[in-house]
Amino acid sequence: MTRVHDMGGRFGDGPVRPDPEQAPVFAADWHARALAVTLAAGALGRWTLDESRHARECLSPADYTRFSYYEKWIAALADLLVAKGVLSRDDLTGHGGGGAHPLAGRRLAAENVARTLARGGPADRDAGPGPVFEAGQAVRALRPAANRLVEGGHTRLPAYAAGAQGYVLRCHGNHVLPDSNAHGLGEAPEPLYSVRFKAAQLWAAPEHPDDEVILDLWQSYLEPA
Amino acid sequence: MPHDHPDHDHPHALLPPEPALRVKALETILADKGLIDPAALDRIIDTYENRIGPRNGAQVVARAWIDDGFRAALREDATAVVAELGFFGRQGEHMVVVENTPSTHNMVVCTLCSCYPWPLLGIPPAWYKSDAYRARAVREPRRVLADFGVTLPADTAIRVWDSTAEVRYLVLPMRPEGTGDWDEAALAGLVTRDSMIGTGLPRAPS
């Protein structure tokens, strides 16, 4: 089984409440600080984007559900900082030791912010196996949706698509495999495909017979159908 | 990290319970240790509050409405085309543009987190990150559109793009009727953020 974050298709969440387009980007100052602290700490280079996503997913279901969006970010950041040995539990309570930190030399300086954000973190790679599926081919998403490398580990195969048959739309080339990279097991790049699924393959009562859902799925998530 | 702990055992539980204080505490600890630069935080915030937002995407859409060659290039390799306009970087490393037609309407969601094309649309709005949108957009897109006051023709199919990888999607909406002689800047004024996510339509010309 996957975790609480994997909510596609779930019932019971009520209406979507649109906000006006002119609403502030950050509803509160601390939202902006949470985003900025998270990005700046990420620039220390101690974890990958996949590891930070997994850290949010590893919040307990009770915390994940009651926390607002940026509370999840901050909670996961605190957990990551300790898990990666950047901070100690004593540091979090204000009882850690003082003095220069060995990673201080990696601090993101203000003058490097623009360059760092502009560089981003491309996930495409030349390495890895070649594609085994071609556009138009019928494929099936593995069932159950799960990380095959680490029990309870991070995967980007949503549970609602597990076992469903779809059709390859296109191949994006090789991309870093999150199931591996989220656990420090290496990037293990492999072909990434856009796969279209008929809504009727996914839902008992689709709204419209011609509706489709398209997912980006790695080669190891798929088998020939 | 893959192992499970009861929530009281997570390090984050050691921080103050109130969210604003929790962020402040972490920021202070990291700054005191020389791990973050407060001036860098201000610059990150300024970037996403004032420099990057949906007007970037609107410019791309308006140009695609006017210039068929640009639109074709965008459909072929959006990443390269929008990078030429200066729109690239974090959460926009791999861009794909999907085009609405009378028979197909596109919508974008990330059911697993809240992936979103930051360089073209900025930081996602609260509803995009909400449980309700993430849960419902893939299963009942028409009822979600109704929450936005949008109704599609009965014979229009919906394609929902669930951003499960690092590929980020931008919806190219249909050009509004009655804009035959409009220039790019005027057209960009009709392009809403939600129309580029697929939960809205462009404004009608007044």
mmCIF file of C-alpha atoms in Angstrom, chain B residues 2-205:
data_model
loop_
_atom_site.group_PDB
_atom_site.id
_atom_site.type_symbol
_atom_site.label_atom_id
_atom_site.label_comp_id
_atom_site.label_asym_id
_atom_site.label_seq_id
_atom_site.Cartn_x
_atom_site.Cartn_y
_atom_site.Cartn_z
ATOM 1 C CA PRO B 2 11.621 4.541 5.051
ATOM 2 C CA HIS B 3 10.828 3.211 8.518
ATOM 3 C CA ASP B 4 7.796 4.300 10.379
ATOM 4 C CA HIS B 5 7.680 6.069 13.710
ATOM 5 C CA PRO B 6 4.796 7.216 15.841
ATOM 6 C CA ASP B 7 4.375 10.949 15.292
ATOM 7 C CA HIS B 8 5.638 11.965 18.755
ATOM 8 C CA ASP B 9 9.002 10.448 17.834
ATOM 9 C CA HIS B 10 9.574 12.620 14.740
ATOM 10 C CA PRO B 11 12.170 15.360 15.231
ATOM 11 C CA HIS B 12 9.689 17.976 13.976
ATOM 12 C CA ALA B 13 7.612 17.383 17.104
ATOM 13 C CA LEU B 14 10.435 19.083 19.059
ATOM 14 C CA LEU B 15 9.764 22.432 17.376
ATOM 15 C CA PRO B 16 7.141 24.872 18.742
ATOM 16 C CA PRO B 17 3.583 23.793 17.860
ATOM 17 C CA GLU B 18 2.465 27.099 16.338
ATOM 18 C CA PRO B 19 3.428 27.149 12.625
ATOM 19 C CA ALA B 20 4.815 30.687 12.422
ATOM 20 C CA LEU B 21 6.970 30.083 15.510
ATOM 21 C CA ARG B 22 8.028 26.714 14.156
ATOM 22 C CA VAL B 23 9.380 28.302 10.963
ATOM 23 C CA LYS B 24 11.004 31.122 12.920
ATOM 24 C CA ALA B 25 12.684 28.639 15.249
ATOM 25 C CA LEU B 26 14.118 26.596 12.398
ATOM 26 C CA GLU B 27 15.231 29.715 10.509
ATOM 27 C CA THR B 28 16.986 31.018 13.632
ATOM 28 C CA ILE B 29 18.775 27.734 14.326
ATOM 29 C CA LEU B 30 19.972 27.449 10.724
ATOM 30 C CA ALA B 31 21.040 31.103 10.518
ATOM 31 C CA ASP B 32 22.927 30.907 13.840
ATOM 32 C CA LYS B 33 24.906 27.966 12.500
ATOM 33 C CA GLY B 34 25.741 29.793 9.300
ATOM 34 C CA LEU B 35 23.695 27.356 7.179
ATOM 35 C CA ILE B 36 21.280 29.886 5.708
ATOM 36 C CA ASP B 37 21.651 33.534 4.793
ATOM 37 C CA PRO B 38 18.598 35.639 5.742
ATOM 38 C CA ALA B 39 19.280 37.903 2.772
ATOM 39 C CA ALA B 40 19.061 34.860 0.482
ATOM 40 C CA LEU B 41 15.645 34.039 1.948
ATOM 41 C CA ASP B 42 14.459 37.569 1.161
ATOM 42 C CA ARG B 43 15.677 37.195 -2.385
ATOM 43 C CA ILE B 44 13.915 33.852 -2.869
ATOM 44 C CA ILE B 45 10.674 35.356 -1.587
ATOM 45 C CA ASP B 46 11.041 38.425 -3.789
ATOM 46 C CA THR B 47 11.574 36.148 -6.806
ATOM 47 C CA TYR B 48 8.312 34.272 -6.327
ATOM 48 C CA GLU B 49 6.275 37.231 -5.068
ATOM 49 C CA ASN B 50 7.322 39.748 -7.696
ATOM 50 C CA ARG B 51 9.316 38.274 -10.572
ATOM 51 C CA ILE B 52 7.849 34.900 -11.470
ATOM 52 C CA GLY B 53 4.133 34.370 -11.934
ATOM 53 C CA PRO B 54 1.310 33.586 -14.370
ATOM 54 C CA ARG B 55 2.010 36.631 -16.562
ATOM 55 C CA ASN B 56 4.968 34.622 -17.889
ATOM 56 C CA GLY B 57 2.670 31.834 -19.022
ATOM 57 C CA ALA B 58 0.147 34.332 -20.394
ATOM 58 C CA GLN B 59 2.820 35.778 -22.666
ATOM 59 C CA VAL B 60 3.564 32.295 -24.032
ATOM 60 C CA VAL B 61 -0.115 31.568 -24.656
ATOM 61 C CA ALA B 62 -0.760 34.902 -26.356
ATOM 62 C CA ARG B 63 2.193 34.407 -28.669
ATOM 63 C CA ALA B 64 1.017 30.904 -29.530
ATOM 64 C CA TRP B 65 -2.395 32.327 -30.468
ATOM 65 C CA ILE B 66 -0.815 34.789 -32.890
ATOM 66 C CA ASP B 67 2.102 32.852 -34.323
ATOM 67 C CA ASP B 68 1.459 29.385 -35.793
ATOM 68 C CA GLY B 69 5.171 28.667 -36.136
ATOM 69 C CA PHE B 70 5.707 29.486 -32.472
ATOM 70 C CA ARG B 71 2.776 27.266 -31.499
ATOM 71 C CA ALA B 72 4.119 24.363 -33.533
ATOM 72 C CA ALA B 73 7.563 24.763 -31.969
ATOM 73 C CA LEU B 74 5.971 24.934 -28.534
ATOM 74 C CA ARG B 75 4.116 21.694 -29.118
ATOM 75 C CA GLU B 76 7.322 20.088 -30.367
ATOM 76 C CA ASP B 77 9.713 21.195 -27.583
ATOM 77 C CA ALA B 78 8.195 23.599 -25.067
ATOM 78 C CA THR B 79 11.220 23.526 -22.765
ATOM 79 C CA ALA B 80 13.510 24.999 -25.417
ATOM 80 C CA VAL B 81 10.959 27.524 -26.661
ATOM 81 C CA VAL B 82 10.028 28.987 -23.271
ATOM 82 C CA ALA B 83 13.694 29.013 -22.202
ATOM 83 C CA GLU B 84 14.346 31.344 -25.157
ATOM 84 C CA LEU B 85 11.853 33.736 -23.554
ATOM 85 C CA GLY B 86 13.727 33.518 -20.241
ATOM 86 C CA PHE B 87 11.334 31.132 -18.512
ATOM 87 C CA PHE B 88 13.330 28.226 -17.113
ATOM 88 C CA GLY B 89 14.708 26.804 -13.891
ATOM 89 C CA ARG B 90 13.374 25.138 -10.803
ATOM 90 C CA GLN B 91 10.154 23.148 -11.429
ATOM 91 C CA GLY B 92 10.228 24.010 -15.115
ATOM 92 C CA GLU B 93 13.089 21.833 -16.295
ATOM 93 C CA HIS B 94 10.906 19.669 -18.553
ATOM 94 C CA MET B 95 7.940 21.540 -20.022
ATOM 95 C CA VAL B 96 5.130 20.138 -22.166
ATOM 96 C CA VAL B 97 2.324 22.298 -23.568
ATOM 97 C CA VAL B 98 -1.045 20.623 -24.170
ATOM 98 C CA GLU B 99 -3.550 22.312 -26.443
ATOM 99 C CA ASN B 100 -7.293 22.606 -25.935
ATOM 100 C CA THR B 101 -9.535 22.006 -28.940
ATOM 101 C CA PRO B 102 -13.319 21.957 -29.370
ATOM 102 C CA SER B 103 -13.233 18.197 -28.720
ATOM 103 C CA THR B 104 -10.606 18.022 -25.927
ATOM 104 C CA HIS B 105 -10.131 20.037 -22.749
ATOM 105 C CA ASN B 106 -6.948 19.579 -20.711
ATOM 106 C CA MET B 107 -6.561 19.905 -16.940
ATOM 107 C CA VAL B 108 -3.456 19.532 -14.774
ATOM 108 C CA VAL B 109 -3.115 18.133 -11.254
ATOM 109 C CA CYS B 110 -0.544 16.412 -9.099
ATOM 110 C CA THR B 111 -2.310 13.805 -7.001
ATOM 111 C CA LEU B 112 0.871 12.841 -5.124
ATOM 112 C CA CYS B 113 2.046 16.306 -4.036
ATOM 113 C CA SER B 114 1.555 19.616 -5.819
ATOM 114 C CA CYS B 115 3.876 19.642 -8.822
ATOM 115 C CA TYR B 116 3.366 22.773 -10.921
ATOM 116 C CA PRO B 117 5.300 24.719 -13.598
ATOM 117 C CA TRP B 118 6.803 27.427 -11.392
ATOM 118 C CA PRO B 119 8.730 29.425 -14.047
ATOM 119 C CA LEU B 120 5.569 29.909 -16.120
ATOM 120 C CA LEU B 121 2.858 30.130 -13.446
ATOM 121 C CA GLY B 122 4.658 30.922 -10.176
ATOM 122 C CA ILE B 123 3.870 29.259 -6.865
ATOM 123 C CA PRO B 124 0.631 27.231 -7.059
ATOM 124 C CA PRO B 125 -2.544 28.665 -5.519
ATOM 125 C CA ALA B 126 -3.868 27.151 -2.283
ATOM 126 C CA TRP B 127 -6.652 25.205 -3.993
ATOM 127 C CA TYR B 128 -4.196 23.469 -6.331
ATOM 128 C CA LYS B 129 -2.406 22.142 -3.233
ATOM 129 C CA SER B 130 -5.621 21.196 -1.432
ATOM 130 C CA ASP B 131 -6.663 17.639 -0.654
ATOM 131 C CA ALA B 132 -9.972 18.200 -2.459
ATOM 132 C CA TYR B 133 -8.358 19.157 -5.767
ATOM 133 C CA ARG B 134 -5.718 16.433 -5.602
ATOM 134 C CA ALA B 135 -8.306 13.782 -4.742
ATOM 135 C CA ARG B 136 -11.083 14.791 -7.123
ATOM 136 C CA ALA B 137 -9.525 16.213 -10.299
ATOM 137 C CA VAL B 138 -8.702 12.793 -11.750
ATOM 138 C CA ARG B 139 -12.024 11.116 -10.874
ATOM 139 C CA GLU B 140 -14.615 13.845 -11.442
ATOM 140 C CA PRO B 141 -13.061 16.679 -13.426
ATOM 141 C CA ARG B 142 -16.453 18.066 -14.495
ATOM 142 C CA ARG B 143 -17.647 18.413 -10.915
ATOM 143 C CA VAL B 144 -14.369 20.107 -10.072
ATOM 144 C CA LEU B 145 -14.844 22.474 -13.026
ATOM 145 C CA ALA B 146 -18.331 23.216 -11.676
ATOM 146 C CA ASP B 147 -16.689 24.388 -8.437
ATOM 147 C CA PHE B 148 -14.892 26.942 -10.645
ATOM 148 C CA GLY B 149 -18.104 27.906 -12.450
ATOM 149 C CA VAL B 150 -16.953 26.269 -15.682
ATOM 150 C CA THR B 151 -19.219 24.097 -17.839
ATOM 151 C CA LEU B 152 -17.922 22.357 -20.969
ATOM 152 C CA PRO B 153 -19.965 21.231 -23.972
ATOM 153 C CA ALA B 154 -21.344 17.693 -23.500
ATOM 154 C CA ASP B 155 -19.260 16.313 -26.367
ATOM 155 C CA THR B 156 -15.937 17.686 -25.090
ATOM 156 C CA ALA B 157 -13.687 15.015 -23.584
ATOM 157 C CA ILE B 158 -11.386 15.876 -20.711
ATOM 158 C CA ARG B 159 -7.757 14.845 -20.465
ATOM 159 C CA VAL B 160 -6.432 15.157 -16.923
ATOM 160 C CA TRP B 161 -2.637 15.277 -16.722
ATOM 161 C CA ASP B 162 -1.401 13.935 -13.375
ATOM 162 C CA SER B 163 2.141 15.325 -12.966
ATOM 163 C CA THR B 164 3.644 12.185 -11.470
ATOM 164 C CA ALA B 165 7.204 12.866 -12.707
ATOM 165 C CA GLU B 166 9.345 15.970 -13.297
ATOM 166 C CA VAL B 167 7.521 16.838 -16.536
ATOM 167 C CA ARG B 168 5.433 19.989 -16.019
ATOM 168 C CA TYR B 169 2.342 20.765 -18.087
ATOM 169 C CA LEU B 170 0.908 24.062 -19.297
ATOM 170 C CA VAL B 171 -2.537 24.169 -20.906
ATOM 171 C CA LEU B 172 -2.818 26.214 -24.093
ATOM 172 C CA PRO B 173 -6.462 27.330 -24.019
ATOM 173 C CA MET B 174 -8.478 28.143 -27.142
ATOM 174 C CA ARG B 175 -8.259 31.721 -28.351
ATOM 175 C CA PRO B 176 -11.430 33.655 -27.482
ATOM 176 C CA GLU B 177 -13.760 34.589 -30.340
ATOM 177 C CA GLY B 178 -13.799 38.204 -31.424
ATOM 178 C CA THR B 179 -10.071 38.866 -30.981
ATOM 179 C CA GLY B 180 -9.091 38.779 -34.669
ATOM 180 C CA ASP B 181 -7.023 41.983 -34.720
ATOM 181 C CA TRP B 182 -5.752 41.930 -31.139
ATOM 182 C CA ASP B 183 -2.042 42.163 -30.494
ATOM 183 C CA GLU B 184 -0.035 39.927 -28.185
ATOM 184 C CA ALA B 185 -0.164 42.230 -25.152
ATOM 185 C CA ALA B 186 -3.935 42.617 -25.384
ATOM 186 C CA LEU B 187 -4.430 38.881 -25.822
ATOM 187 C CA ALA B 188 -2.191 38.143 -22.825
ATOM 188 C CA GLY B 189 -4.620 40.213 -20.767
ATOM 189 C CA LEU B 190 -7.322 37.626 -21.473
ATOM 190 C CA VAL B 191 -5.214 34.689 -20.299
ATOM 191 C CA THR B 192 -5.937 33.732 -16.699
ATOM 192 C CA ARG B 193 -3.808 31.549 -14.444
ATOM 193 C CA ASP B 194 -6.639 29.039 -14.126
ATOM 194 C CA SER B 195 -7.038 28.813 -17.911
ATOM 195 C CA MET B 196 -3.435 27.589 -18.088
ATOM 196 C CA ILE B 197 -4.127 24.915 -15.430
ATOM 197 C CA GLY B 198 -7.370 23.957 -17.171
ATOM 198 C CA THR B 199 -9.736 24.843 -14.335
ATOM 199 C CA GLY B 200 -10.758 28.022 -16.093
ATOM 200 C CA LEU B 201 -11.205 29.530 -19.546
ATOM 201 C CA PRO B 202 -9.692 32.747 -20.916
ATOM 202 C CA ARG B 203 -11.672 35.930 -20.355
ATOM 203 C CA ALA B 204 -14.040 36.964 -23.134
ATOM 204 C CA PRO B 205 -13.119 40.251 -24.855
#
